[in-house]
Short mmCIF file of C-alpha atoms in Angstrom, two decimals:
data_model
loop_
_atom_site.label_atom_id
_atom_site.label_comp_id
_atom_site.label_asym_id
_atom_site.label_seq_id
_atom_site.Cartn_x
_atom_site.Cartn_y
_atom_site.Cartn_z
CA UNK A 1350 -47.43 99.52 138.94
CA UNK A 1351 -48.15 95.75 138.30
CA UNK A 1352 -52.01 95.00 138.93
CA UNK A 1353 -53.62 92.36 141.25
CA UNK A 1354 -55.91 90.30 139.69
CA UNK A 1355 -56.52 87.27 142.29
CA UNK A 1356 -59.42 87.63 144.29
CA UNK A 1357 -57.51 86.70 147.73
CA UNK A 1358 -54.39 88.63 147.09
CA UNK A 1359 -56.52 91.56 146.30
CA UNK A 1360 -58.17 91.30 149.27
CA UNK A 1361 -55.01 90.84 151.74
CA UNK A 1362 -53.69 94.03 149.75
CA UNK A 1363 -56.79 95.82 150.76
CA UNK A 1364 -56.19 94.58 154.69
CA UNK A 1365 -52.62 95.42 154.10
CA UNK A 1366 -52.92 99.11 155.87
CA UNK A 1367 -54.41 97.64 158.97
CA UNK A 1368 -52.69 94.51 159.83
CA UNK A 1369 -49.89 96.12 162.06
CA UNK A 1370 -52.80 96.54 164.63
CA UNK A 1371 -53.33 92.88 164.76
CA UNK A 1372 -49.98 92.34 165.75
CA UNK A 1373 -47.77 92.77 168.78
CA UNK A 1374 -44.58 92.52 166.60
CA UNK A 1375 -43.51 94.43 163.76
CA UNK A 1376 -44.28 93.08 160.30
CA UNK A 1377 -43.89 93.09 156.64
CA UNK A 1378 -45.38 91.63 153.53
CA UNK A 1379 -44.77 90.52 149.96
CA UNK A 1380 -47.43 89.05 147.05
CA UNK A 1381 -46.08 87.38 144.53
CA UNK A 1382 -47.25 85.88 141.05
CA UNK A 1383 -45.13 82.21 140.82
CA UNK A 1384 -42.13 84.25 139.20
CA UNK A 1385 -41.84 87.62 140.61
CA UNK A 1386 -42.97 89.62 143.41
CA UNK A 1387 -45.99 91.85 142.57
CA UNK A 1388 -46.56 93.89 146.41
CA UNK A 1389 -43.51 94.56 148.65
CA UNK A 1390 -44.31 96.36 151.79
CA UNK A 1391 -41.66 97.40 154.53
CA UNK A 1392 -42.15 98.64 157.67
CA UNK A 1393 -39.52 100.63 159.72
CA UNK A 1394 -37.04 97.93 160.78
CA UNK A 1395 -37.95 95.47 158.43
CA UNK A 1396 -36.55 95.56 154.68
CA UNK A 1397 -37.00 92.73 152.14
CA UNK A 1398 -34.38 93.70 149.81
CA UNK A 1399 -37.42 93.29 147.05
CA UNK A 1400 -39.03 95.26 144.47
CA UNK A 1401 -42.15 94.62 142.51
CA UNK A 1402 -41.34 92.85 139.23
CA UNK A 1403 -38.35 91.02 140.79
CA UNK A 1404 -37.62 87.16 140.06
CA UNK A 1405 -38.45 85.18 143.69
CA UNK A 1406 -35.56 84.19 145.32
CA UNK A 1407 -34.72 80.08 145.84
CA UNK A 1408 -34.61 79.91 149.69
CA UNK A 1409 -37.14 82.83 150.12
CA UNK A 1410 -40.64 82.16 151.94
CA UNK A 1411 -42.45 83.06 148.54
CA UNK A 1412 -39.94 80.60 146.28
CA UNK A 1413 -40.39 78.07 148.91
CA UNK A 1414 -43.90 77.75 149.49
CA UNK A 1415 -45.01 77.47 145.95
CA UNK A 1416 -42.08 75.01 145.00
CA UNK A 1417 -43.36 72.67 148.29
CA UNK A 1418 -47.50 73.63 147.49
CA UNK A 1419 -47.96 74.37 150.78
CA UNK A 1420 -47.31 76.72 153.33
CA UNK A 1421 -43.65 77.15 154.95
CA UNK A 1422 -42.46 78.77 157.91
CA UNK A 1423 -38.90 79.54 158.61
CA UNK A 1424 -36.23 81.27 160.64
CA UNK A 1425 -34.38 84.11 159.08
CA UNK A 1426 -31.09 85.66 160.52
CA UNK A 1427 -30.89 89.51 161.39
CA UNK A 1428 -28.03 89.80 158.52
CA UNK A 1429 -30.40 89.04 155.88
CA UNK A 1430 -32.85 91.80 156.77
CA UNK A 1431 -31.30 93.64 159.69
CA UNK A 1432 -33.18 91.85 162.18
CA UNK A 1433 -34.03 88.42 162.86
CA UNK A 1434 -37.57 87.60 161.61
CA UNK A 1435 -39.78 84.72 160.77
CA UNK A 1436 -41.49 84.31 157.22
CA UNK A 1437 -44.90 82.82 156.86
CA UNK A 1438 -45.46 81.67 153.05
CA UNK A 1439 -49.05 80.99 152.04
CA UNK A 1440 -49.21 79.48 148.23
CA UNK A 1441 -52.29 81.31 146.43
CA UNK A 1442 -54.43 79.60 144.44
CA UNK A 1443 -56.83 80.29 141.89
CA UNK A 1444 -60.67 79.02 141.16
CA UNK A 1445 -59.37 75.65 139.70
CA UNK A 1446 -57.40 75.50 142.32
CA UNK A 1447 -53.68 75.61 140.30
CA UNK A 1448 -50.88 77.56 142.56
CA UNK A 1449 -50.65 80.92 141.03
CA UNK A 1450 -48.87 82.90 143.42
CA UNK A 1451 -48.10 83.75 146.95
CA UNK A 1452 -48.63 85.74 149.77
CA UNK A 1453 -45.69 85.88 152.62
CA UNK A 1454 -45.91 87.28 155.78
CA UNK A 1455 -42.36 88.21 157.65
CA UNK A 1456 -42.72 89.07 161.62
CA UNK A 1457 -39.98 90.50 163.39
CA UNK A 1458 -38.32 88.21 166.13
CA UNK A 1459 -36.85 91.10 168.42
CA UNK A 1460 -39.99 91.35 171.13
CA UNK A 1461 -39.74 87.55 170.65
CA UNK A 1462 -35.81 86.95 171.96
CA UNK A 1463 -36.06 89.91 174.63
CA UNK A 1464 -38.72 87.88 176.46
CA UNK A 1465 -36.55 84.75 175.90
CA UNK A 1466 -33.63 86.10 177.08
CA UNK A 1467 -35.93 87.86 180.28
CA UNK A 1468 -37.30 84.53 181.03
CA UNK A 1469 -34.10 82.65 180.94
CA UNK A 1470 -32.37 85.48 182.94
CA UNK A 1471 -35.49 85.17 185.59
CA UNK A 1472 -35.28 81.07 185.48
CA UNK A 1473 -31.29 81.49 186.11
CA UNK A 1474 -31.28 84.02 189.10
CA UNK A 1475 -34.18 82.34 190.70
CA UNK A 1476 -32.30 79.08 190.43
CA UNK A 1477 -29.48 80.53 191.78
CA UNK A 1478 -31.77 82.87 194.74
CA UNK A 1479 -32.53 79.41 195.75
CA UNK A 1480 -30.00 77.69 196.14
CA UNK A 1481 -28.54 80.55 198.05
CA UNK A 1482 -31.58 80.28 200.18
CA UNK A 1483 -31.15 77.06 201.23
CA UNK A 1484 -27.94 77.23 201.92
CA UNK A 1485 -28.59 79.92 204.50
CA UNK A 1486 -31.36 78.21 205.53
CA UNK A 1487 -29.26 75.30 206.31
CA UNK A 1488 -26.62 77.14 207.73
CA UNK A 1489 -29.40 79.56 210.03
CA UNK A 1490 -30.34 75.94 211.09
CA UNK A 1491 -26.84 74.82 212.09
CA UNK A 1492 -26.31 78.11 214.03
CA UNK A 1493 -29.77 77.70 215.65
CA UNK A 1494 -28.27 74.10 216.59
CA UNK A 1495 -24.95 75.33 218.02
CA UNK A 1496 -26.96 77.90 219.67
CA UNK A 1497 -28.94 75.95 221.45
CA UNK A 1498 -26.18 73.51 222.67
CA UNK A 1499 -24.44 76.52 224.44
CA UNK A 1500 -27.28 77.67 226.12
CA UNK A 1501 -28.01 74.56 227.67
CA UNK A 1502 -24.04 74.34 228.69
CA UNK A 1503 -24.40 78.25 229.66
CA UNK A 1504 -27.54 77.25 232.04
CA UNK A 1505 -25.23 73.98 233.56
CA UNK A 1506 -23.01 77.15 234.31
CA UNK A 1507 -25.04 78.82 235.97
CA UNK A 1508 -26.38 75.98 238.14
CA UNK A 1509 -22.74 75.13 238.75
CA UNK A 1510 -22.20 78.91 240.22
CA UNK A 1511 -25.18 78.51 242.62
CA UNK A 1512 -24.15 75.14 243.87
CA UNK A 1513 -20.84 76.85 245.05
CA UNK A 1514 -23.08 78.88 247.38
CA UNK A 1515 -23.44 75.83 249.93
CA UNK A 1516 -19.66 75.12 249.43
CA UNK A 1517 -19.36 78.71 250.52
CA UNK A 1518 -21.57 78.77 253.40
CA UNK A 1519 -19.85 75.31 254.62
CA UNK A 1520 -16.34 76.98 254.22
CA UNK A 1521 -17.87 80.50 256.32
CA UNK A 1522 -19.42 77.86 258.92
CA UNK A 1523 -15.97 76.08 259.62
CA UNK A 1524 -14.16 79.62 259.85
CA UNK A 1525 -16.61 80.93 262.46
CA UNK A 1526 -16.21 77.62 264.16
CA UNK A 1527 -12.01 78.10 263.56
CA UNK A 1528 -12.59 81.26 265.90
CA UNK A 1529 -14.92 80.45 268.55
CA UNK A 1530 -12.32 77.62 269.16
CA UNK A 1531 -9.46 80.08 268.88
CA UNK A 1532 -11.56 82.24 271.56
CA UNK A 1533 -12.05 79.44 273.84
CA UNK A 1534 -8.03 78.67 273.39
CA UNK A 1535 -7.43 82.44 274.44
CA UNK A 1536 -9.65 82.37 277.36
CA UNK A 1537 -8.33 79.31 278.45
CA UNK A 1538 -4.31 80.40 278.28
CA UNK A 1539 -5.35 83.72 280.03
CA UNK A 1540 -6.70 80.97 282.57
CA UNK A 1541 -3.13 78.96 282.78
CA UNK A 1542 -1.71 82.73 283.27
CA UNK A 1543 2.74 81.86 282.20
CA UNK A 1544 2.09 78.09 281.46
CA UNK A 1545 -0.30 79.16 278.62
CA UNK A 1546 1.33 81.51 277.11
CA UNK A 1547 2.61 79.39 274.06
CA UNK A 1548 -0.98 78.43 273.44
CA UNK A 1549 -1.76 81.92 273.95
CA UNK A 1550 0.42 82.63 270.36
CA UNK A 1551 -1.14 79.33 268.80
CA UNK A 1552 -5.13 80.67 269.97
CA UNK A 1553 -4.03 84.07 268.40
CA UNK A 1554 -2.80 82.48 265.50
CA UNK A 1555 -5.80 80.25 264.79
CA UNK A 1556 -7.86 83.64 264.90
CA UNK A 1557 -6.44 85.16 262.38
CA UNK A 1558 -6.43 81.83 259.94
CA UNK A 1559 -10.34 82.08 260.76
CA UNK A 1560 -10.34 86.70 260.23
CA UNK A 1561 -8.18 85.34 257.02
CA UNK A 1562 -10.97 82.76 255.99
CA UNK A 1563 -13.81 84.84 256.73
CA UNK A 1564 -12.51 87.86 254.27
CA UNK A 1565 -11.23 85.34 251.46
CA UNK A 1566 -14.76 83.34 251.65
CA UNK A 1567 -16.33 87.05 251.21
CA UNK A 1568 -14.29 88.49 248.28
CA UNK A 1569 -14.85 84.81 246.78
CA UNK A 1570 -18.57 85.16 247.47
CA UNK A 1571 -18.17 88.50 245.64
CA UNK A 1572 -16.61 87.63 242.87
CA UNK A 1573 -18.93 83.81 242.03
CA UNK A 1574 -22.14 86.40 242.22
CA UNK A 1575 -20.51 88.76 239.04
CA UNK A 1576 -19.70 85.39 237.63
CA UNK A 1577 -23.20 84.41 238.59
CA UNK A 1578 -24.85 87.65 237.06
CA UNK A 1579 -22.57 87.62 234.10
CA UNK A 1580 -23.74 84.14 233.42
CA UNK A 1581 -27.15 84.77 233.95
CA UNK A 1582 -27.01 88.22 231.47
CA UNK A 1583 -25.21 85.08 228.66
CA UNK A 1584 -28.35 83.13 229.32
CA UNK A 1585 -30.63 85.58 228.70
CA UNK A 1586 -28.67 86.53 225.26
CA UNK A 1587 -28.30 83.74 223.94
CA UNK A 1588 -31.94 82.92 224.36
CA UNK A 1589 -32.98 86.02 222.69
CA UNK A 1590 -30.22 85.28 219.75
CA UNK A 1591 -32.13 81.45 219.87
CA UNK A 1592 -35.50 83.50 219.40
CA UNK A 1593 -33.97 85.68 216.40
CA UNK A 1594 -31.76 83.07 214.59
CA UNK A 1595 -35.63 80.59 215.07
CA UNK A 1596 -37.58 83.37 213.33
CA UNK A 1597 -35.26 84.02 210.96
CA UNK A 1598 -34.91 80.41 210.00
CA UNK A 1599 -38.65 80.62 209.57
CA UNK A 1600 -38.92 83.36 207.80
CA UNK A 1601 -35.90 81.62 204.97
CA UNK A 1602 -37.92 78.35 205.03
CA UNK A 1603 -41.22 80.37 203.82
CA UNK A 1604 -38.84 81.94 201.06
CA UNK A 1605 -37.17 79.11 200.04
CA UNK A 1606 -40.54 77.46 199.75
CA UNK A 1607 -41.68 80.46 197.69
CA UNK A 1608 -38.71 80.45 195.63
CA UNK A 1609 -39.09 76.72 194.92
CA UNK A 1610 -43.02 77.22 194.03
CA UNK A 1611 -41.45 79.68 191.67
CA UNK A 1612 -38.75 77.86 190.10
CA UNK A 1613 -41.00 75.67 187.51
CA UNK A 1614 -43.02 78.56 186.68
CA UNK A 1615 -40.25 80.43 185.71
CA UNK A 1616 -39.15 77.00 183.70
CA UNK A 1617 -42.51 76.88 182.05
CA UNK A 1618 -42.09 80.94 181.30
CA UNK A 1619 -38.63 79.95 179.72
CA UNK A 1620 -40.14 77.04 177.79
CA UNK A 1621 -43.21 79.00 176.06
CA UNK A 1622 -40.93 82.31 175.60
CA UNK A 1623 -39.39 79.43 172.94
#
């Protein structure tokens, strides 16, 4: 077993058993002297590939830092220790001050790039929940449009069927007209006894034409009022489709508004997930 003499690394080895706690992450360490390692700790995921009394490595955090006399922080891929990490070197110095070791702290990445990779998934689907929102909004708002415009050509409909009403009652007034005249034609040939009996046949005839009139102006009459009341049951539809489509479109504005509050937050989660 190789003994620690500096003050500092002696201390870090002493913390050594409780820094896990401090950390969120999973973590391992190394001390070195400037030529070999002198303290290699693992932890479960984490191996260094090191053993005390190794040479450092050129490239490693411990090589590194006391080759630039300062400390170094870099980005190590999972297929050097199984996971991706980053190393922390920390040159160690002693009373005068002369680099005489180091002391490297490697921190496991995982927790890191599963947040990243959340956040980006969150930023991406609420990018695309929004756009999808608006475009419903926009097309609730089109159908809410279109909606509107029949309604007003379904109540010109239904003004139209009441107006034939005095067309109706004109049409009944000229037919009972039609056969008090064809009355007064009868009474009259009955009057001129065998000189009016041709305008006996044309009096009969011109009561009939009004009978005739009268029933067609009735089953017409009949059948304008079902067009009337199926009209009228349209109307009232479509205005309560106009009320639902208007709340909905509401209700998709406030979302989309949410969903755009939300948008740069999620950004800003993305960014500091980085």
């Amino acid at each position: 077993m190789i003994e620690i003499e500096n003050k500092l690394q002696k201390a870090f080895e002493e913390m050594m058993p409780y820094m896990q706690s401090f950390f969120e992450d999973e973590i391992a360490f190394t001390m070195s002297t400037t030529e070999h390692f002198i303290k290699v700790v693992n932890s479960e995921n984490i191996n260094m590939n090191a053993q005390p009394g190794d040479p450092l490595r050129p490239g490693g955090a411990a090589y590194e830092c006391i080759k630039a006399k300062k400390t170094v922080s870099s980005i190590v891929p999972k297929e050097v220790f199984g996971v991706e990490i980053k190393a922390t070197g920390i040159p160690v110095k002693d009373d005068k001050g002369v680099i005489i070791g180091s002391i490297v702290l490697v921190k496991s990445l995982k927790r890191h790039y599963e947040i990243l990779n959340l956040s980006k998934t969150l930023s991406e689907s609420l990018s695309e929940i929004s756009k999808a929102a608006s475009l419903i909004s926009k097309g609730t708002e089109v159908a809410v449009s279109a909606n509107d415009t029949i309604l007003t050509e379904v109540k010109q409909a239904d003004e139209n069927a009441k107006n034939t009403d005095e067309i109706l009652n004109f049409v009944r007034k000229i037919a009972s007209q039609t056969n008090l005249l064809g009355l007064n034609a009868a009474i009259e040939a009955s009057r001129a006894g065998e000189y009016g009996k041709g305008f006996s046949v044309v009096a009969n005839e011109i009561r009939k034409l009004s009978s005739s009139s009268s029933q067609s102006i009735n089953e017409i009459n009949n059948t304008l009022t079902k067009i009337e009341n199926s009209v009228h049951n349209i109307s009232n539809g479509i205005v309560s489709t106009a009320d639902t489509f208007k709340s909905q479109l509401s209700e998709i504005q406030n979302m989309d508004a949410a969903l755009q509050e939300l948008n740069p937050l999620a950004s800003k989660l993305n960014e500091l997930a980085k």
